XYZ file of N, CA and C in Angstrom:
552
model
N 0.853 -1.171 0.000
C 0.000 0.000 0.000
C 0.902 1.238 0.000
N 0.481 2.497 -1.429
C 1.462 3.578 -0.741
C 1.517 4.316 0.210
N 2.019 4.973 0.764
C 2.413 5.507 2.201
C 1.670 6.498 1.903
N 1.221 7.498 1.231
C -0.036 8.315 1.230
C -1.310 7.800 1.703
N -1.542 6.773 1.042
C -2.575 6.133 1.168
C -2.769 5.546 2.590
N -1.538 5.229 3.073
C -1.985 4.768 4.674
C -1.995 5.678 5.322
N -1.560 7.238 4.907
C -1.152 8.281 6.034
C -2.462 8.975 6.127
N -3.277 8.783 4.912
C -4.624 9.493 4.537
C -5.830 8.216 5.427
N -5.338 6.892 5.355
C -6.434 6.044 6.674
C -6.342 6.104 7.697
N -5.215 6.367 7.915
C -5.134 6.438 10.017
C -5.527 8.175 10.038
N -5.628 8.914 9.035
C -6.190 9.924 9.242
C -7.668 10.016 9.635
N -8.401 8.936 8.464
C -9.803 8.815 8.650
C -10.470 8.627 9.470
N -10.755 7.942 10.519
C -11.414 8.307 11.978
C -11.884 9.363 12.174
N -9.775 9.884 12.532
C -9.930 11.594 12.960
C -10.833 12.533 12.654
N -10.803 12.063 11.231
C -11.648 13.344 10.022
C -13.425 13.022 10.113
N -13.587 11.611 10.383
C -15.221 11.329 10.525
C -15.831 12.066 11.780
N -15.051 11.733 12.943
C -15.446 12.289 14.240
C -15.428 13.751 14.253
N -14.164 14.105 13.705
C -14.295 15.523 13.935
C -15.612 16.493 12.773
N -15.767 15.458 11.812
C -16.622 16.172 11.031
C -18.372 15.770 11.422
N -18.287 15.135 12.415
C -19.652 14.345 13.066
C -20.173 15.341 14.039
N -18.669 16.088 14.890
C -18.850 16.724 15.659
C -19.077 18.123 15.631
N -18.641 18.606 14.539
C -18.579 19.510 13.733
C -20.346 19.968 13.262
N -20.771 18.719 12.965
C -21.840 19.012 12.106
C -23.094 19.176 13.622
N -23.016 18.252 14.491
C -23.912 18.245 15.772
C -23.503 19.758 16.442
N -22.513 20.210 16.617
C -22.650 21.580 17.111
C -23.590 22.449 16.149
N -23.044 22.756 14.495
C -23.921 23.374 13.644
C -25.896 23.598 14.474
N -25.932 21.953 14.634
C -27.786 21.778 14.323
C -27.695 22.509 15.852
N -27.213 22.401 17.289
C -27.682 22.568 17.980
C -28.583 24.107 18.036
N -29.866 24.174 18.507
C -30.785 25.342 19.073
C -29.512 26.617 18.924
N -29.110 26.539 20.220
C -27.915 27.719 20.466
C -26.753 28.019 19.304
N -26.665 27.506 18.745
C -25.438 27.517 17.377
C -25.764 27.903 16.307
N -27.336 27.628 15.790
C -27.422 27.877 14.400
C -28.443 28.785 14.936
N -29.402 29.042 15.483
C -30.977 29.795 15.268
C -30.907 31.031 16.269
N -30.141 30.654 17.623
C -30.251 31.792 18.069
C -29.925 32.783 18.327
N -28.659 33.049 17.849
C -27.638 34.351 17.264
C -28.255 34.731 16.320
N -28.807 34.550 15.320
C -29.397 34.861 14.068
C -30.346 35.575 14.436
N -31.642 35.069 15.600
C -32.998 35.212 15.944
C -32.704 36.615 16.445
N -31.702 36.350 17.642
C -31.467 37.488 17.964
C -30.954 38.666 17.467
N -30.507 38.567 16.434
C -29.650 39.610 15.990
C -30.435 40.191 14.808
N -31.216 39.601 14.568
C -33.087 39.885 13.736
C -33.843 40.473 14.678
N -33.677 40.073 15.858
C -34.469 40.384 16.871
C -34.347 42.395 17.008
N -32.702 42.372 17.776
C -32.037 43.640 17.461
C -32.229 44.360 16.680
N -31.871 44.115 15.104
C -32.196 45.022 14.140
C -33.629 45.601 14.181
N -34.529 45.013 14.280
C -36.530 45.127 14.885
C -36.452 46.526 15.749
N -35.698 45.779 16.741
C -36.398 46.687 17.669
C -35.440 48.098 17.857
N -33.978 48.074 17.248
C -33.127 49.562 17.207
C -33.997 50.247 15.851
N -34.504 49.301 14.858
C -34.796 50.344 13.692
C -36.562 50.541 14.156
N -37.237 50.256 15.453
C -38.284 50.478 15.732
C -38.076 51.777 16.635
N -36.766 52.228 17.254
C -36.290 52.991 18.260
C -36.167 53.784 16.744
N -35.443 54.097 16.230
C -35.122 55.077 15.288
C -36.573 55.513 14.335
N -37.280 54.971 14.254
C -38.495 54.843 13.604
C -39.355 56.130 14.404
N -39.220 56.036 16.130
C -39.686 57.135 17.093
C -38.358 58.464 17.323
N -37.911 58.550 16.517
C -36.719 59.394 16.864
C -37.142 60.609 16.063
N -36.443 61.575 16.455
C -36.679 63.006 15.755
C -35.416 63.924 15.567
N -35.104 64.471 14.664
C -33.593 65.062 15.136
C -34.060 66.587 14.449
N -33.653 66.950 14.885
C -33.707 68.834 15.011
C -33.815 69.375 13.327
N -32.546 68.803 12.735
C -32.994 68.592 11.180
C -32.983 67.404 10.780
N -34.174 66.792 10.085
C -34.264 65.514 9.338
C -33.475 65.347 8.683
N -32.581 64.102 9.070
C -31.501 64.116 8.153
C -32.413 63.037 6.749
N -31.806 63.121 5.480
C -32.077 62.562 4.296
C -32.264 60.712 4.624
N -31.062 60.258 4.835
C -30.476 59.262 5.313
C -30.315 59.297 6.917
N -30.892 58.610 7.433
C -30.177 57.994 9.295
C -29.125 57.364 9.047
N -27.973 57.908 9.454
C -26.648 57.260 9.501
C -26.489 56.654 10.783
N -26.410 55.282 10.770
C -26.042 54.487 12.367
C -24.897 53.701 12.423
N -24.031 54.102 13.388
C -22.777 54.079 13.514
C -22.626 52.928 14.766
N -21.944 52.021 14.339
C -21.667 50.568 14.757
C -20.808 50.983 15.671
N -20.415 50.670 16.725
C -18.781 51.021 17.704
C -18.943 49.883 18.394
N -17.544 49.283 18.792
C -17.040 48.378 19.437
C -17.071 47.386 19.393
N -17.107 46.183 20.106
C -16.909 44.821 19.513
C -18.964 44.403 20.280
N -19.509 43.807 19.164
C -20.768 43.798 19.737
C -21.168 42.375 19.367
N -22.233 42.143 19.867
C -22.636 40.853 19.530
C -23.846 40.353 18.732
N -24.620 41.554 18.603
C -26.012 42.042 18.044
C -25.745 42.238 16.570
N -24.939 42.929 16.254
C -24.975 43.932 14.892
C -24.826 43.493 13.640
N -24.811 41.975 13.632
C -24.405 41.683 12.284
C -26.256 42.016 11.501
N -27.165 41.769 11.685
C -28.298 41.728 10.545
C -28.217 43.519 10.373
N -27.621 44.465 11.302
C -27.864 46.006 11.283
C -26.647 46.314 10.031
N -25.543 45.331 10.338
C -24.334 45.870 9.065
C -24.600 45.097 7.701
N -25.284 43.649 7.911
C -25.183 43.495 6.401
C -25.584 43.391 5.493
N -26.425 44.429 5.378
C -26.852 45.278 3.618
C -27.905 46.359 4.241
N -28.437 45.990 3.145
C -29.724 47.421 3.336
C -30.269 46.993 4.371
N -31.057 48.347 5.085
C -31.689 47.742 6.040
C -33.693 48.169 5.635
N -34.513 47.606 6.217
C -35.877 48.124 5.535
C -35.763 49.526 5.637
N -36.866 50.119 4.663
C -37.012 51.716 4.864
C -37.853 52.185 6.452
N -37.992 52.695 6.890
C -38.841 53.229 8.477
C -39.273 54.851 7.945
N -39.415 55.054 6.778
C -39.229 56.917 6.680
C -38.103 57.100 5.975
N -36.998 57.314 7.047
C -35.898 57.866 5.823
C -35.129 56.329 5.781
N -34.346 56.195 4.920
C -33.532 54.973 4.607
C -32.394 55.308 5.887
N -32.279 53.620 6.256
C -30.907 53.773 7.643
C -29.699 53.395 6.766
N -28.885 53.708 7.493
C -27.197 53.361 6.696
C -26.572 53.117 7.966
N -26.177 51.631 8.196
C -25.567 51.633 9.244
C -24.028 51.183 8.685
N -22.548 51.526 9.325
C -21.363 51.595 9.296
C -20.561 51.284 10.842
N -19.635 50.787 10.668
C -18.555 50.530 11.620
C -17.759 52.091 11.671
N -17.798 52.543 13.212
C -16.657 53.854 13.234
C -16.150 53.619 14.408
N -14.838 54.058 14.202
C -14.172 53.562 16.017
C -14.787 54.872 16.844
N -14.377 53.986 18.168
C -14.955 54.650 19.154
C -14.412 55.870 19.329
N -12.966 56.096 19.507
C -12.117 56.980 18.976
C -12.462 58.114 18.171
N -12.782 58.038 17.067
C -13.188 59.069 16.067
C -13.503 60.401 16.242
N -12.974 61.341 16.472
C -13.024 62.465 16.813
C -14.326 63.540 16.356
N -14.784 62.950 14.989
C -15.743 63.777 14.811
C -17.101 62.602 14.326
N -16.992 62.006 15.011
C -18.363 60.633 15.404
C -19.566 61.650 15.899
N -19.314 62.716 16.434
C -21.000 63.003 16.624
C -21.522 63.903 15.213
N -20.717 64.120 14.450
C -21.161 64.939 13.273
C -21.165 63.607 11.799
N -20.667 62.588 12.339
C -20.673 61.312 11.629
C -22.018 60.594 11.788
N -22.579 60.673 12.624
C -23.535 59.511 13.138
C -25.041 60.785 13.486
N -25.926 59.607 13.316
C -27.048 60.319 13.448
C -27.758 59.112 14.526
N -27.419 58.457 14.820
C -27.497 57.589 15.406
C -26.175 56.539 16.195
N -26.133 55.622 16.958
C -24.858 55.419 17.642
C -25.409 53.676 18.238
N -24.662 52.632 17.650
C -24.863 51.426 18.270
C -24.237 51.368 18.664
N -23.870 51.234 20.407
C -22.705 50.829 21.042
C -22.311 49.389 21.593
N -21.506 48.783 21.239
C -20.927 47.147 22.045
C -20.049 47.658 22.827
N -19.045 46.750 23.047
C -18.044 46.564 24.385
C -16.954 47.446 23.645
N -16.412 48.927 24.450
C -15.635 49.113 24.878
C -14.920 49.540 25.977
N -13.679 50.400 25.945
C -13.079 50.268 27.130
C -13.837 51.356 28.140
N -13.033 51.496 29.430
C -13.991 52.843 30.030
C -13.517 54.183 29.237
N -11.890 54.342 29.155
C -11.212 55.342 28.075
C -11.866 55.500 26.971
N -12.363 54.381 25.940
C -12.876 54.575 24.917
C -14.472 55.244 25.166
N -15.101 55.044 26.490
C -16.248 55.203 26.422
C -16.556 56.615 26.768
N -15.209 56.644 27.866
C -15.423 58.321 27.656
C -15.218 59.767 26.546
N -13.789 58.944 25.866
C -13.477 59.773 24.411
C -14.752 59.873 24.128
N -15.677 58.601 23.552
C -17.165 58.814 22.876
C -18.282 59.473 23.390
N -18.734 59.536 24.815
C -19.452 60.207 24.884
C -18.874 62.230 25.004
N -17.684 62.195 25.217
C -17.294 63.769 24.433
C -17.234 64.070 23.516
N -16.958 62.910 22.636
C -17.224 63.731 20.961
C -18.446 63.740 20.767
N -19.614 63.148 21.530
C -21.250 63.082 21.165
C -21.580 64.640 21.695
N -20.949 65.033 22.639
C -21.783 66.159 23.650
C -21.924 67.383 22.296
N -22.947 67.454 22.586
C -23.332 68.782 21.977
C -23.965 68.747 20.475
N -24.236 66.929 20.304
C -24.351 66.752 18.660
C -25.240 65.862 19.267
N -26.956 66.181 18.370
C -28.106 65.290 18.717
C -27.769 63.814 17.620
N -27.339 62.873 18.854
C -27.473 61.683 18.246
C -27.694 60.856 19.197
N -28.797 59.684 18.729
C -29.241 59.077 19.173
C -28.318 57.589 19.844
N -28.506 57.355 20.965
C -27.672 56.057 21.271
C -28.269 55.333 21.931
N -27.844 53.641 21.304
C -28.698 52.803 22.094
C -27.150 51.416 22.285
N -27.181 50.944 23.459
C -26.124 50.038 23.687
C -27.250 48.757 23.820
N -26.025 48.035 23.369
C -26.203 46.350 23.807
C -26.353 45.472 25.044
N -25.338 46.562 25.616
C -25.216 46.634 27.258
C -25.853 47.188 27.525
N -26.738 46.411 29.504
C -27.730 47.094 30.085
C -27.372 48.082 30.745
N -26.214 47.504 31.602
C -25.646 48.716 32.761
C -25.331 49.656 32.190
N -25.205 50.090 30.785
C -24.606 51.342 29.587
C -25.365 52.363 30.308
N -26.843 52.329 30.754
C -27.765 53.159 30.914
C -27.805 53.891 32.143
N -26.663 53.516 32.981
C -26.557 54.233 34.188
C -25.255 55.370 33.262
N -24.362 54.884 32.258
C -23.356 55.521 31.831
C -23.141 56.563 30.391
N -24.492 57.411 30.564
C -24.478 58.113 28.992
C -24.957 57.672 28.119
N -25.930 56.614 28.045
C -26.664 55.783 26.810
C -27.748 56.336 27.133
N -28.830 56.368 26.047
C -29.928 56.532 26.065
C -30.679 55.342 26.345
N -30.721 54.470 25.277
C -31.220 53.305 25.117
C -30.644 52.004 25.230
N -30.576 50.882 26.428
C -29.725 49.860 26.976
C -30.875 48.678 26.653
N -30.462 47.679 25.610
C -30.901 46.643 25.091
C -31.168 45.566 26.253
N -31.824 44.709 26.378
C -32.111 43.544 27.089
C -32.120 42.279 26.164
N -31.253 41.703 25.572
C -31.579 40.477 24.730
C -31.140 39.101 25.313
N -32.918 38.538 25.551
C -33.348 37.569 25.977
C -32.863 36.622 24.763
N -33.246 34.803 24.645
C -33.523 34.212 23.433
C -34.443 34.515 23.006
N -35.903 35.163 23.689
C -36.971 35.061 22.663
C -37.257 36.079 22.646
N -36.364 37.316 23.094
C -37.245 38.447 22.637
C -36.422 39.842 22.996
N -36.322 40.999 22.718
C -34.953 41.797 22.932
C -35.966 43.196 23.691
N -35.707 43.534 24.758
C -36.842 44.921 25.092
C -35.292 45.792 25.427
N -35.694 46.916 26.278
C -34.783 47.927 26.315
C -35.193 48.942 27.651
N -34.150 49.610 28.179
C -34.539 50.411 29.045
C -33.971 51.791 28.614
N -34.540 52.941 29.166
C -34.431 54.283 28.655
C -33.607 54.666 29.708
N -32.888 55.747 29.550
C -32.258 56.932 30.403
C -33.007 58.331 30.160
N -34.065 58.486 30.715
C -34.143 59.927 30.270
C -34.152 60.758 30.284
N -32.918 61.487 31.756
C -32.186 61.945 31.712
C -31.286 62.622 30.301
N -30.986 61.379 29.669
C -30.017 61.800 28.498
C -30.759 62.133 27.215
N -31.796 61.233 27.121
C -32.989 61.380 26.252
C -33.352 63.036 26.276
N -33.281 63.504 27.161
C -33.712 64.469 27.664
C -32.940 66.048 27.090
N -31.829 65.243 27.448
C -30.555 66.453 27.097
C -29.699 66.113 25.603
N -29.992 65.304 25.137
C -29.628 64.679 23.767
C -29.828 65.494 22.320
N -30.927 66.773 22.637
C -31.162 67.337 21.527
C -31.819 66.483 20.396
N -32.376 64.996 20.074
C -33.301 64.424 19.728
C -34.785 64.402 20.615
N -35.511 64.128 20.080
C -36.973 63.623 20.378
C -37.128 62.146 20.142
N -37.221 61.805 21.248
C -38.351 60.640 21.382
C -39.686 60.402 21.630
N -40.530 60.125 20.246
C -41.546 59.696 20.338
C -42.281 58.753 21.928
N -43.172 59.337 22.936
C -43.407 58.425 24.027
C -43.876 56.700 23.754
N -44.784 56.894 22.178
C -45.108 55.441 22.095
C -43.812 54.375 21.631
N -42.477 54.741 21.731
C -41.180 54.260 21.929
C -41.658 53.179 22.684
N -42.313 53.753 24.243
C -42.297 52.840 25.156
C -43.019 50.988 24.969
N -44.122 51.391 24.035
C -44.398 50.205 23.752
C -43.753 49.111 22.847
N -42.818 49.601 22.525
C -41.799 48.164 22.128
C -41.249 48.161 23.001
N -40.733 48.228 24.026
C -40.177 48.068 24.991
C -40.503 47.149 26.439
N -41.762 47.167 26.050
C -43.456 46.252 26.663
C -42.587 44.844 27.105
N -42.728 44.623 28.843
C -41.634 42.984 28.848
C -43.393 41.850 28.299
N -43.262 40.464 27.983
C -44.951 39.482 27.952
C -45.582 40.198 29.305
N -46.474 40.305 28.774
C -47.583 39.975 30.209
C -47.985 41.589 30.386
N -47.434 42.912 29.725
C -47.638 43.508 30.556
C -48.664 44.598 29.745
N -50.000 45.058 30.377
C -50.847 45.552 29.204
C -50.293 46.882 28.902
């Protein structure tokens, strides 16, 4: 037998199991459906938040600006997103970015540092843009809008405080997507 040929069978096992195992993670609930669900889920309910938003001048386009490492954002970055009124455009900008509040008309925030979080909320001050994090505790820290994503369902809590001082409008019937089951 040539020596390829035997080096490629004592391989085979390896390659069945690992591709057996491979494929049973794929099907599981948590692996294939519910990152997806959720992150469908997300896009729903930030472009239902922007849908109640108002900005001082209507911009043409809602520009929504992706920051940090997140876990939500892939159905918000990849492609068009539905129309709500004006068409959204969402983009990746570092947190960093010095002129992010004249960039963004909107602001998705994931995980960054506390440094990074403070650079960002100073380049926001004084520029009405809307922000909603992934993170809950965000909402004690300069967020407007702090996501809750359950598996079956994503609600949100307000600051409005900042809502307040943000130079946007929020629509009050906001609050009803925000509704946890059960509650009339």
């Amino acid at each position: 037998m040539p020596q390829r040929l035997r080096a490629l069978l004592a391989c085979l096992p390896w390659l069945v199991c690992w591709a057996a195992f491979g494929n049973a993670l794929a099907q599981t609930p948590e692996a294939a459906v519910a990152p997806n669900a959720r992150d469908a889920n997300v896009r729903q309910v930030v472009l239902g938040i922007i849908s109640f938003t108002r900005w001082p001048t209507a911009p043409a386009k809602v520009r929504l600006c992706v920051v940090g490492n997140t876990d939500y954002a892939h159905d918000l970055l990849a492609g068009p997103l539905p129309s709500i009124g004006a068409p959204v455009e969402a983009t990746r900008v570092l947190a960093t970015e010095p002129a992010i509040g004249s960039l963004c008309d909107a602001l998705y925030l994931g995980t960054v540092s506390d440094a990074e979080r403070r650079q960002l909320l100073a380049n926001l001050a004084g520029h009405p843009v809307l922000t909603i994090s992934e993170r809950n505790d965000s909402c004690t820290l300069g967020v407007m809008f702090c996501l809750n994503v359950d598996p079956e369902r994503v609600t949100f809590d307000i600051n409005l405080d900042i809502v307040a001082r943000s130079g946007v409008r929020v629509h009050p019937n906001v609050l009803k997507l925000a509704r946890k089951p059960g509650t009339p």
